[in-house]
XYZ file of C-alpha atoms in Angstrom:
655
model
C -57.884 57.550 -4.057
C -58.499 59.880 -1.171
C -61.942 59.912 0.358
C -63.039 62.998 2.229
C -65.947 62.561 4.566
C -67.531 65.148 6.919
C -69.999 64.952 9.805
C -72.773 67.584 10.179
C -73.058 68.961 13.604
C -74.981 72.183 13.359
C -72.799 74.418 11.282
C -69.622 72.524 12.211
C -67.565 70.223 9.938
C -64.837 67.575 10.343
C -61.324 68.946 10.490
C -58.271 68.006 8.331
C -55.909 66.378 10.846
C -55.732 62.551 10.951
C -55.884 60.989 14.423
C -52.775 58.987 15.466
C -52.832 55.298 14.605
C -55.681 55.830 12.185
C -54.188 54.015 9.253
C -53.081 51.058 11.364
C -56.749 50.289 12.135
C -58.091 50.779 8.646
C -59.897 47.848 7.103
C -59.640 48.028 3.308
C -62.413 45.477 2.729
C -64.968 48.301 2.926
C -66.795 46.797 5.923
C -68.064 48.799 8.858
C -65.387 49.690 11.405
C -65.651 51.790 14.548
C -62.761 54.090 15.503
C -61.950 54.969 19.076
C -61.730 58.748 19.516
C -61.275 59.256 23.191
C -59.360 62.466 22.648
C -62.159 64.263 20.819
C -64.819 66.426 22.559
C -68.178 67.360 21.140
C -69.417 70.485 22.957
C -71.388 70.991 19.821
C -70.324 72.932 17.171
C -66.723 72.652 18.134
C -64.257 71.652 15.358
C -63.732 67.907 14.880
C -60.616 66.745 12.947
C -61.032 65.513 9.441
C -59.424 62.235 8.371
C -58.969 60.398 5.102
C -58.795 56.772 4.002
C -57.635 54.929 0.958
C -60.192 52.438 -0.365
C -58.950 49.497 -2.425
C -62.339 47.869 -3.311
C -65.967 48.690 -4.057
C -68.592 48.488 -1.328
C -69.966 50.388 1.663
C -67.895 51.879 4.432
C -68.985 53.596 7.575
C -67.052 56.436 9.136
C -67.801 56.639 12.865
C -66.628 58.662 15.813
C -66.873 57.237 19.340
C -66.180 58.732 22.707
C -65.881 57.202 26.157
C -68.968 57.222 28.321
C -68.144 55.680 31.607
C -67.153 52.080 30.985
C -68.618 52.207 27.488
C -68.150 54.184 24.310
C -70.803 56.441 22.759
C -71.256 56.882 19.011
C -71.292 60.588 18.391
C -71.039 60.739 14.610
C -71.384 58.474 11.584
C -71.205 58.767 7.800
C -71.909 55.949 5.374
C -70.441 55.926 1.911
C -71.079 53.361 -0.789
C -68.522 52.777 -3.516
C -70.604 51.426 -6.375
C -68.919 52.818 -9.413
C -65.431 52.572 -10.825
C -65.337 56.144 -12.000
C -62.586 58.119 -10.385
C -59.925 60.696 -11.028
C -56.341 59.464 -11.253
C -52.971 60.971 -11.768
C -51.507 59.843 -15.040
C -48.457 57.880 -14.091
C -45.840 60.012 -12.476
C -46.739 63.530 -13.667
C -44.018 65.111 -11.549
C -46.205 67.972 -10.416
C -44.312 71.106 -9.597
C -45.839 73.520 -7.220
C -43.686 76.413 -8.337
C -44.703 75.944 -11.954
C -48.434 75.303 -11.557
C -50.122 74.887 -8.263
C -53.791 74.479 -9.430
C -55.678 72.590 -12.178
C -59.417 72.892 -13.230
C -60.863 69.619 -14.480
C -64.246 69.547 -16.317
C -66.071 66.305 -15.626
C -69.115 65.163 -17.679
C -71.165 62.157 -16.588
C -73.599 60.641 -19.133
C -76.135 57.902 -18.390
C -77.414 55.230 -20.697
C -80.359 57.463 -21.759
C -78.008 60.056 -23.060
C -78.557 62.450 -20.239
C -75.380 64.104 -19.027
C -74.180 66.431 -16.365
C -71.015 68.534 -16.375
C -69.081 69.881 -13.400
C -65.722 71.549 -12.934
C -63.380 70.129 -10.337
C -60.540 72.294 -9.109
C -57.417 70.326 -8.114
C -55.013 72.340 -5.927
C -51.360 71.318 -5.707
C -49.938 71.422 -2.228
C -46.302 72.422 -2.051
C -44.136 69.504 -0.914
C -42.205 69.852 2.346
C -38.632 68.506 1.885
C -37.534 65.762 4.287
C -34.545 66.164 6.582
C -32.186 64.063 8.762
C -31.949 65.820 12.059
C -29.175 63.561 13.567
C -26.708 63.930 10.709
C -23.889 64.774 10.294
C -22.601 62.626 13.110
C -19.810 60.208 14.226
C -19.948 56.688 15.566
C -17.407 54.140 16.868
C -17.914 50.540 15.802
C -16.273 47.687 17.756
C -14.976 45.038 15.340
C -14.998 42.417 18.101
C -18.790 42.543 18.493
C -20.069 43.714 15.120
C -21.410 40.928 12.958
C -23.494 40.793 9.795
C -26.790 42.678 10.284
C -25.662 44.611 13.358
C -27.158 48.144 13.428
C -24.471 50.751 13.913
C -26.677 53.886 13.501
C -30.329 54.898 12.964
C -31.091 58.001 10.868
C -33.813 60.244 12.228
C -35.654 61.150 9.004
C -38.249 63.961 9.265
C -40.963 64.925 6.687
C -43.990 67.048 7.618
C -46.175 65.954 4.731
C -45.048 62.393 3.996
C -44.412 59.303 6.050
C -42.901 57.361 3.215
C -39.217 58.118 3.024
C -36.324 56.583 1.101
C -32.562 56.538 1.803
C -29.473 55.869 -0.200
C -25.811 55.990 0.691
C -22.275 56.031 -0.661
C -19.084 55.576 1.296
C -15.439 56.479 1.235
C -13.324 54.439 0.899
C -15.580 52.579 -1.496
C -16.960 49.093 -0.841
C -17.511 49.720 2.814
C -19.096 46.976 4.936
C -22.263 49.017 5.619
C -25.653 49.720 4.017
C -28.796 51.751 4.828
C -32.279 50.235 4.700
C -35.645 51.855 4.025
C -36.135 52.514 7.708
C -32.999 54.623 7.863
C -31.012 52.013 9.758
C -27.339 51.628 8.869
C -26.336 47.975 9.173
C -23.064 46.026 8.918
C -22.966 43.822 5.825
C -20.264 41.472 7.159
C -18.554 40.322 10.295
C -16.056 43.064 11.148
C -13.930 40.736 13.267
C -11.205 40.628 10.625
C -11.814 44.004 8.992
C -8.710 46.126 8.587
C -9.823 49.587 7.333
C -10.046 51.841 10.338
C -12.500 54.569 9.208
C -15.240 55.322 6.669
C -17.291 58.396 5.716
C -20.879 57.401 4.923
C -22.688 59.948 2.715
C -26.466 59.589 3.157
C -29.383 61.015 1.143
C -33.084 61.105 2.155
C -35.900 61.124 -0.391
C -39.666 61.438 -0.002
C -40.168 60.652 -3.688
C -40.507 64.271 -4.579
C -37.463 65.792 -2.977
C -33.916 64.359 -2.603
C -32.015 65.864 0.289
C -28.347 65.245 1.154
C -25.733 64.164 1.455
C -25.176 64.230 5.161
C -22.076 62.464 6.522
C -21.784 59.815 9.174
C -18.108 59.272 10.117
C -17.523 55.683 11.240
C -14.409 54.682 13.206
C -13.618 50.966 13.666
C -12.130 50.032 17.025
C -10.271 46.887 18.151
C -9.020 46.201 14.664
C -7.162 42.885 14.745
C -3.490 42.549 13.865
C -2.840 39.235 12.122
C -0.290 37.166 14.068
C 3.023 36.548 12.313
C 5.131 33.395 12.768
C 8.611 34.804 13.170
C 10.997 31.841 13.401
C 10.176 29.779 10.301
C 12.045 31.470 7.442
C 11.613 30.353 3.866
C 13.557 27.230 3.061
C 13.946 26.163 6.693
C 15.040 22.534 7.018
C 15.209 20.755 10.375
C 16.364 17.270 11.331
C 15.669 14.945 14.203
C 17.713 11.815 14.926
C 15.843 8.548 15.127
C 15.149 7.185 18.615
C 14.770 10.735 20.012
C 12.642 11.021 23.148
C 9.047 12.196 22.769
C 9.931 15.164 24.978
C 12.486 16.498 22.494
C 11.571 19.965 21.160
C 11.976 20.081 17.408
C 10.637 23.630 17.017
C 9.124 26.149 19.429
C 6.977 28.309 17.154
C 7.381 32.036 17.883
C 4.679 34.618 17.057
C 4.602 38.429 16.951
C 1.219 40.171 17.328
C 0.244 43.827 17.537
C -2.532 42.860 19.924
C -0.595 42.013 23.083
C -3.580 40.495 24.834
C -4.272 37.900 22.162
C -4.008 34.199 22.981
C -2.695 32.050 20.173
C -3.392 28.495 19.101
C -1.327 26.549 16.608
C -1.997 23.882 14.016
C 0.357 21.851 11.845
C -0.280 19.809 8.730
C 2.227 17.109 7.758
C 2.821 15.839 4.244
C 2.738 12.882 3.666
C -0.234 12.604 5.951
C 1.160 9.821 8.122
C 3.648 12.359 9.460
C 0.947 13.098 12.042
C 1.593 9.593 13.390
C 5.180 10.552 14.168
C 4.949 14.261 15.101
C 2.575 16.584 16.927
C 2.222 20.273 17.672
C 1.104 21.477 21.108
C -1.823 23.721 20.133
C -1.423 26.047 23.091
C 2.326 26.632 22.742
C 3.329 25.850 19.160
C 5.980 23.356 20.304
C 6.531 20.538 17.810
C 7.670 17.217 19.255
C 7.877 13.597 18.146
C 4.721 11.737 19.113
C 6.589 8.425 19.352
C 10.121 7.069 19.330
C 10.796 7.064 15.592
C 12.582 4.219 13.838
C 14.477 5.451 10.785
C 14.472 1.976 9.258
C 10.660 1.840 9.503
C 10.357 5.105 7.594
C 12.940 3.948 5.079
C 10.866 0.834 4.409
C 7.843 3.072 3.743
C 9.836 5.105 1.250
C 9.998 8.448 3.030
C 12.167 9.836 5.806
C 11.319 13.526 5.262
C 8.094 15.450 5.808
C 6.819 18.885 4.773
C 5.273 20.771 7.688
C 2.769 23.647 7.369
C 2.331 25.670 10.590
C -0.444 28.206 11.217
C -1.107 30.425 14.250
C -4.536 31.802 15.177
C -5.204 34.658 17.610
C -8.865 33.786 18.101
C -9.937 35.956 15.196
C -7.615 35.295 12.296
C -5.046 32.822 11.037
C -1.494 33.862 10.397
C 0.158 33.352 7.074
C 1.049 29.651 6.939
C 4.759 28.957 7.171
C 6.431 25.860 5.741
C 9.553 23.903 6.606
C 11.034 20.479 5.970
C 11.544 17.982 8.780
C 13.845 15.021 8.094
C 14.462 12.009 10.321
C 18.157 11.115 10.306
C 19.704 7.711 10.766
C 21.581 6.934 13.973
C 24.332 4.352 13.869
C 22.886 1.697 16.123
C 24.904 -1.198 17.574
C 25.048 -4.460 15.697
C 23.225 -7.343 17.335
C 25.718 -10.055 16.359
C 26.662 -12.393 13.545
C 24.266 -14.761 11.849
C 26.270 -17.680 13.310
C 28.120 -18.150 16.554
C 30.907 -20.148 14.887
C 32.291 -20.225 11.347
C 34.773 -22.636 9.808
C 37.191 -22.455 6.907
C 39.522 -25.205 5.733
C 42.912 -25.195 4.030
C 46.214 -27.025 3.911
C 49.677 -26.198 5.138
C 50.606 -24.058 2.159
C 47.209 -22.408 1.563
C 47.688 -18.698 1.064
C 44.087 -17.573 0.570
C 41.181 -19.388 2.164
C 37.883 -19.554 0.267
C 35.322 -16.886 1.162
C 32.405 -17.831 3.335
C 28.968 -17.497 1.771
C 27.763 -15.070 2.836
C 31.014 -13.372 3.689
C 31.792 -12.503 7.283
C 31.140 -8.839 6.526
C 27.695 -9.673 5.163
C 26.953 -11.944 8.114
C 26.934 -9.072 10.598
C 23.402 -8.360 11.801
C 23.062 -4.581 11.815
C 19.799 -2.647 11.650
C 21.684 0.040 9.758
C 22.264 -2.544 7.029
C 24.183 -1.282 3.995
C 24.275 2.265 5.337
C 26.868 1.142 7.863
C 30.353 -0.227 7.245
C 31.980 -3.086 9.104
C 35.714 -3.397 9.761
C 36.791 -6.942 10.521
C 39.751 -8.088 12.591
C 40.764 -11.475 13.965
C 42.672 -12.711 16.997
C 44.138 -16.226 16.810
C 46.335 -16.000 19.863
C 49.997 -16.861 19.319
C 49.334 -17.908 15.714
C 47.775 -14.569 14.739
C 51.021 -13.595 13.000
C 50.487 -16.416 10.502
C 47.098 -15.084 9.352
C 45.660 -11.890 7.967
C 42.026 -10.879 7.468
C 40.704 -8.507 4.820
C 39.008 -5.818 6.954
C 36.290 -5.261 4.357
C 35.231 -8.758 3.333
C 36.650 -10.953 6.079
C 38.666 -13.059 3.620
C 41.447 -14.909 5.458
C 44.949 -15.277 4.050
C 47.979 -17.051 5.461
C 51.261 -15.180 5.533
C 53.484 -18.220 6.092
C 53.334 -21.991 5.924
C 51.547 -23.664 8.789
C 53.855 -26.669 9.137
C 52.206 -29.776 10.564
C 55.100 -32.057 9.584
C 57.365 -30.684 12.290
C 54.875 -31.754 14.955
C 53.812 -34.903 13.092
C 50.173 -33.797 12.939
C 47.802 -34.667 10.154
C 45.415 -31.813 10.997
C 45.120 -28.886 13.386
C 42.404 -26.391 14.301
C 43.255 -22.752 14.927
C 40.602 -21.066 17.069
C 40.155 -17.367 16.299
C 37.852 -14.616 17.489
C 36.558 -12.286 14.757
C 35.513 -8.743 15.717
C 33.308 -6.523 13.543
C 33.522 -2.794 14.292
C 31.004 -0.444 12.690
C 31.498 3.199 11.737
C 30.453 4.349 15.204
C 32.826 2.004 16.983
C 30.248 -0.573 18.069
C 31.614 -4.120 18.102
C 30.341 -7.689 17.936
C 32.317 -10.923 17.886
C 32.042 -14.445 16.562
C 34.234 -17.540 16.494
C 36.202 -18.662 13.465
C 37.843 -22.094 13.340
C 40.596 -22.462 10.749
C 41.130 -26.130 9.899
C 44.658 -26.871 8.587
C 45.116 -30.266 6.979
C 48.488 -31.906 6.278
C 49.401 -31.917 2.591
C 51.918 -33.708 0.444
C 54.252 -30.768 0.300
C 57.627 -32.428 0.987
C 59.621 -34.330 -1.639
C 61.304 -37.615 -0.787
C 64.974 -37.142 0.099
C 67.464 -39.810 -0.935
C 69.925 -40.591 1.826
C 72.913 -39.751 -0.425
C 73.603 -37.438 -3.277
C 76.003 -39.939 -4.934
C 76.295 -43.718 -4.725
C 79.499 -45.536 -5.924
C 79.714 -49.329 -6.339
C 82.834 -51.296 -7.272
C 81.738 -54.293 -9.269
C 84.207 -57.124 -9.979
C 84.223 -57.536 -13.711
C 83.466 -61.238 -13.473
C 80.386 -60.799 -11.288
C 77.592 -62.875 -12.641
C 74.478 -61.245 -14.181
C 71.741 -60.410 -11.680
C 74.034 -59.501 -8.805
C 72.246 -56.828 -6.715
C 73.763 -53.982 -4.843
C 71.917 -51.495 -2.703
C 69.203 -51.105 -1.598
C 68.661 -47.370 -1.749
C 66.430 -45.477 0.699
C 64.831 -42.067 1.130
C 62.992 -40.110 3.784
C 59.849 -37.921 3.519
C 58.950 -35.254 6.095
C 55.204 -35.625 5.422
C 53.064 -37.370 7.996
C 50.299 -39.231 6.223
C 51.362 -42.619 4.862
C 49.780 -41.786 1.568
C 52.045 -38.740 1.345
C 55.243 -40.763 2.030
C 54.636 -43.501 -0.545
C 57.682 -43.281 -2.848
C 58.578 -44.923 -6.136
C 62.100 -45.175 -7.591
C 63.314 -45.103 -11.161
C 66.821 -45.608 -12.620
C 67.827 -43.992 -15.881
C 71.070 -44.342 -17.872
C 73.476 -47.316 -17.918
C 72.755 -48.186 -21.545
C 70.553 -51.071 -20.496
C 73.406 -52.831 -18.719
C 71.768 -52.387 -15.313
C 68.338 -52.841 -13.901
C 66.434 -51.754 -10.799
C 64.356 -53.955 -8.551
C 61.074 -53.064 -6.925
C 62.899 -53.230 -3.649
C 65.209 -50.407 -4.558
C 68.382 -52.335 -5.556
C 70.480 -52.102 -8.721
C 71.610 -55.255 -10.496
C 73.810 -55.935 -13.501
C 72.210 -57.461 -16.522
C 75.422 -59.014 -17.844
C 78.649 -60.578 -16.656
C 81.026 -57.872 -17.800
C 83.913 -60.382 -18.174
C 82.060 -61.698 -21.187
C 81.776 -58.242 -22.736
C 84.201 -55.868 -24.306
C 84.293 -53.812 -21.133
C 87.491 -53.590 -19.140
C 88.454 -53.130 -15.539
C 88.246 -49.439 -14.714
C 85.222 -48.756 -16.940
C 82.568 -46.767 -15.125
C 78.851 -46.311 -15.644
C 76.912 -43.263 -14.410
C 73.146 -43.478 -13.864
C 70.467 -41.313 -12.245
C 68.307 -42.589 -9.433
C 65.006 -40.722 -8.963
C 62.689 -40.994 -5.952
C 59.124 -39.651 -6.626
C 56.084 -39.370 -4.347
C 52.409 -39.318 -5.359
C 52.331 -35.551 -5.602
C 55.123 -35.641 -8.207
C 57.702 -34.242 -5.837
C 61.084 -35.883 -6.400
C 64.727 -36.150 -5.482
C 67.634 -37.483 -7.591
C 71.054 -38.952 -6.915
C 73.913 -40.206 -9.109
C 74.751 -43.902 -9.132
C 78.285 -44.739 -10.324
C 79.380 -48.358 -11.039
C 83.116 -49.051 -11.543
C 84.403 -52.363 -12.861
C 87.212 -53.826 -10.708
C 89.500 -56.805 -10.852
C 87.813 -60.130 -11.004
C 87.144 -62.033 -7.782
C 89.187 -65.264 -7.427
C 87.514 -68.135 -5.637
C 89.780 -69.853 -2.961
C 89.339 -73.022 -0.938
C 89.107 -71.049 2.291
C 86.246 -68.975 1.001
C 83.366 -70.638 -0.584
C 80.846 -68.341 -2.033
C 77.695 -69.959 -3.107
C 75.544 -67.866 -5.323
C 72.100 -68.939 -6.213
C 70.993 -67.459 -9.434
C 67.407 -67.380 -10.514
C 66.070 -66.424 -13.823
C 65.483 -62.695 -13.893
C 61.912 -61.590 -14.283
C 60.798 -58.589 -16.161
C 60.864 -55.396 -14.082
C 59.770 -51.865 -14.782
C 63.063 -51.555 -16.704
C 62.591 -54.949 -18.436
C 65.578 -56.558 -16.649
C 65.481 -59.738 -14.431
C 65.147 -59.497 -10.645
C 67.931 -60.999 -8.562
C 67.410 -61.957 -4.928
C 65.384 -60.063 -2.421
C 65.992 -57.686 0.431
C 66.738 -60.504 2.905
C 69.290 -62.463 0.835
C 73.048 -62.856 1.750
C 74.036 -61.493 -1.651
C 72.167 -58.276 -0.968
C 73.883 -58.032 2.467
C 77.372 -58.469 1.035
C 76.666 -56.028 -1.804
C 76.239 -53.195 0.677
C 79.646 -51.411 1.138
C 78.651 -50.243 4.592
C 78.045 -53.835 5.673
C 81.413 -54.944 4.267
C 83.151 -52.107 6.161
C 82.459 -53.698 9.511
C 81.803 -57.289 8.517
C 85.340 -58.123 7.138
C 87.317 -56.750 10.170
C 84.954 -58.564 12.477
C 85.520 -61.855 10.696
C 89.337 -61.409 10.841
C 89.224 -60.580 14.571
C 86.995 -63.565 15.180
C 89.416 -65.863 13.341
C 92.402 -64.617 15.401
C 90.546 -65.087 18.660
C 89.522 -68.542 17.604
C 93.154 -69.475 16.757
C 94.388 -68.056 20.078
C 91.822 -69.989 21.997
C 92.771 -73.161 20.194
C 96.432 -72.572 20.958
C 95.810 -71.989 24.648
C 93.744 -75.116 24.901
C 96.500 -77.029 23.201
C 99.173 -75.706 25.659
C 96.976 -76.353 28.575
C 96.657 -79.947 27.557
C 100.411 -80.423 26.925
C 101.644 -78.347 29.857
C 99.096 -77.683 32.600
C 101.394 -75.355 34.609
C 102.035 -72.964 31.771
C 99.011 -70.808 32.498
C 99.991 -70.566 36.161
C 103.399 -69.302 35.305
C 101.928 -66.851 32.763
C 99.697 -65.533 35.494
C 102.578 -65.057 37.892
C 104.639 -63.404 35.223
C 102.065 -60.631 34.606
C 100.920 -60.315 38.199
C 102.028 -57.092 39.782
C 103.684 -55.761 36.648
C 102.530 -53.523 33.947
C 101.093 -55.465 31.156
C 103.455 -54.926 28.286
C 102.069 -57.121 25.588
C 102.396 -56.285 21.996
C 99.089 -57.360 20.448
C 98.806 -57.032 16.811
C 95.436 -55.683 15.735
C 93.863 -55.104 12.459
C 91.193 -52.627 11.656
C 89.488 -51.428 8.582
C 87.851 -48.070 8.416
C 84.845 -47.544 6.309
C 84.928 -44.465 4.241
C 81.511 -42.882 4.750
C 81.172 -39.341 3.419
C 78.132 -37.237 3.461
C 77.724 -37.032 -0.288
C 79.655 -40.129 -1.452
C 79.303 -43.739 -0.557
C 81.519 -46.521 -1.833
C 80.154 -49.991 -1.633
């Protein structure tokens, strides 16, 4: 409601203009308020401005005018008005009055009291034509710096002008749509977001002003964004990039030097990297100021292998201080390096075999599996051995280290029961690294030689009248083995139709006196003599017995034969004599070959000696004359000699 008050001053009235700042000092509680009016003069009956107030409550209000008077103020006019009734004239809603259609209305007002008395008056309401608002600083242009413009920053203030209204409204559209600006009720155009990363370079803002009765516009504000940021681009990480780094690489090794292109040449870039799995950050790092990726420690491939991953996904991002680049991805794998072996699990190994062993038993674990190598099963070992001068007798499987012998290692020739061959084994891995260990090969003597009979054929001439139990032999054999247990030999005799037996001391004897049998002189008997050692190795020879003329006993030769009852032998025939008896000596043909001539020569010498003694006794000077006869002359004596050669052939013996 508008209240119009006037001050009487002679014939003068209060004017229509409101003093500046009037409404800011208005108290709407309807209490008395004084208003400073230092700019008004009262030379009486001059025109004083009129003012109006809006009252929001019932009560009394004083309208006063003051003027300066020295250091004080002087009240020069006052009106008092009491609002005690709620009757008033109001506009009905928003009638949308139009000056051009109807600019005046006459209202008839009737007031009736409680006694029924009434009073009627006409009130003329004049419509004042509205003055349209305007924006006197549009159209216009403005540059907006994206580096400094943040949310709420004012980029422009519209100067809205309206001669009959102080309440103005603004609205705005923009092209392109969804611009980062808005206009408030005060006509200020503000940024609705931080323009640091905004990319659209220009907008046209179309602004309308409205005083509630008139809408004016649009007027255009052209906005140009400056210092628009170019997003940095990582240029050397293409899709699918895969990089490797060998284990044990130095921490200074450059894995990747991230390269960036940027349309803003003055930008400074920082870099970040994310590793998946996350513990990749324990092994790698990115230098934030340069984008260089390096190992953060000396990496052990075997450690990563034990954790179950040797490859990492890397996500790299560059930032220019305003925006992040598009993240680029690559794969980084740690590769295994063939590291030197550290040795074998033992300093010395031993395998054992015999002279004829061809393949020695494998060690457990094998030599190949005994190599200590951090590369473990990913590496391969090639094994060789050096046994000095005996290396040619041995071979080693290069994969497993199994040892084989290419030829017999003969201990019998050197009469050794055992020998140790010292070898050096070398393991070479795929990279050529080597380690060595010692391998002792123990060779033990074995029963590998058969007994060898001293003849292939034995022949014995047996007088047909030789008594039962007469032994001939013994037979012997040799064995090249060294150990006594390996040379222990047993003999067996087969054939002879039970007419002959064999003693434990290796002699053959006749079970019968053949003169009492149907056999005749000249009959022969063929038997097989077998010599066998404990390993079952054997040798055989043929034994032939031929019946000869009977032996006649003469007075000059007395042969005494002691016969004992034969005992059961392995062939169930009696045993005759032993190895030290005279009968065994005379049954050996080799003994007879030298014994008979010796006895004949001994008999002749004995007879000659006896004769010389006899002559010496009968004729003492005979020997002196014999000496003078032969002295100084060639001895031309015709001595008769007798000799008997023994027939001893390599494969045939007659006894």
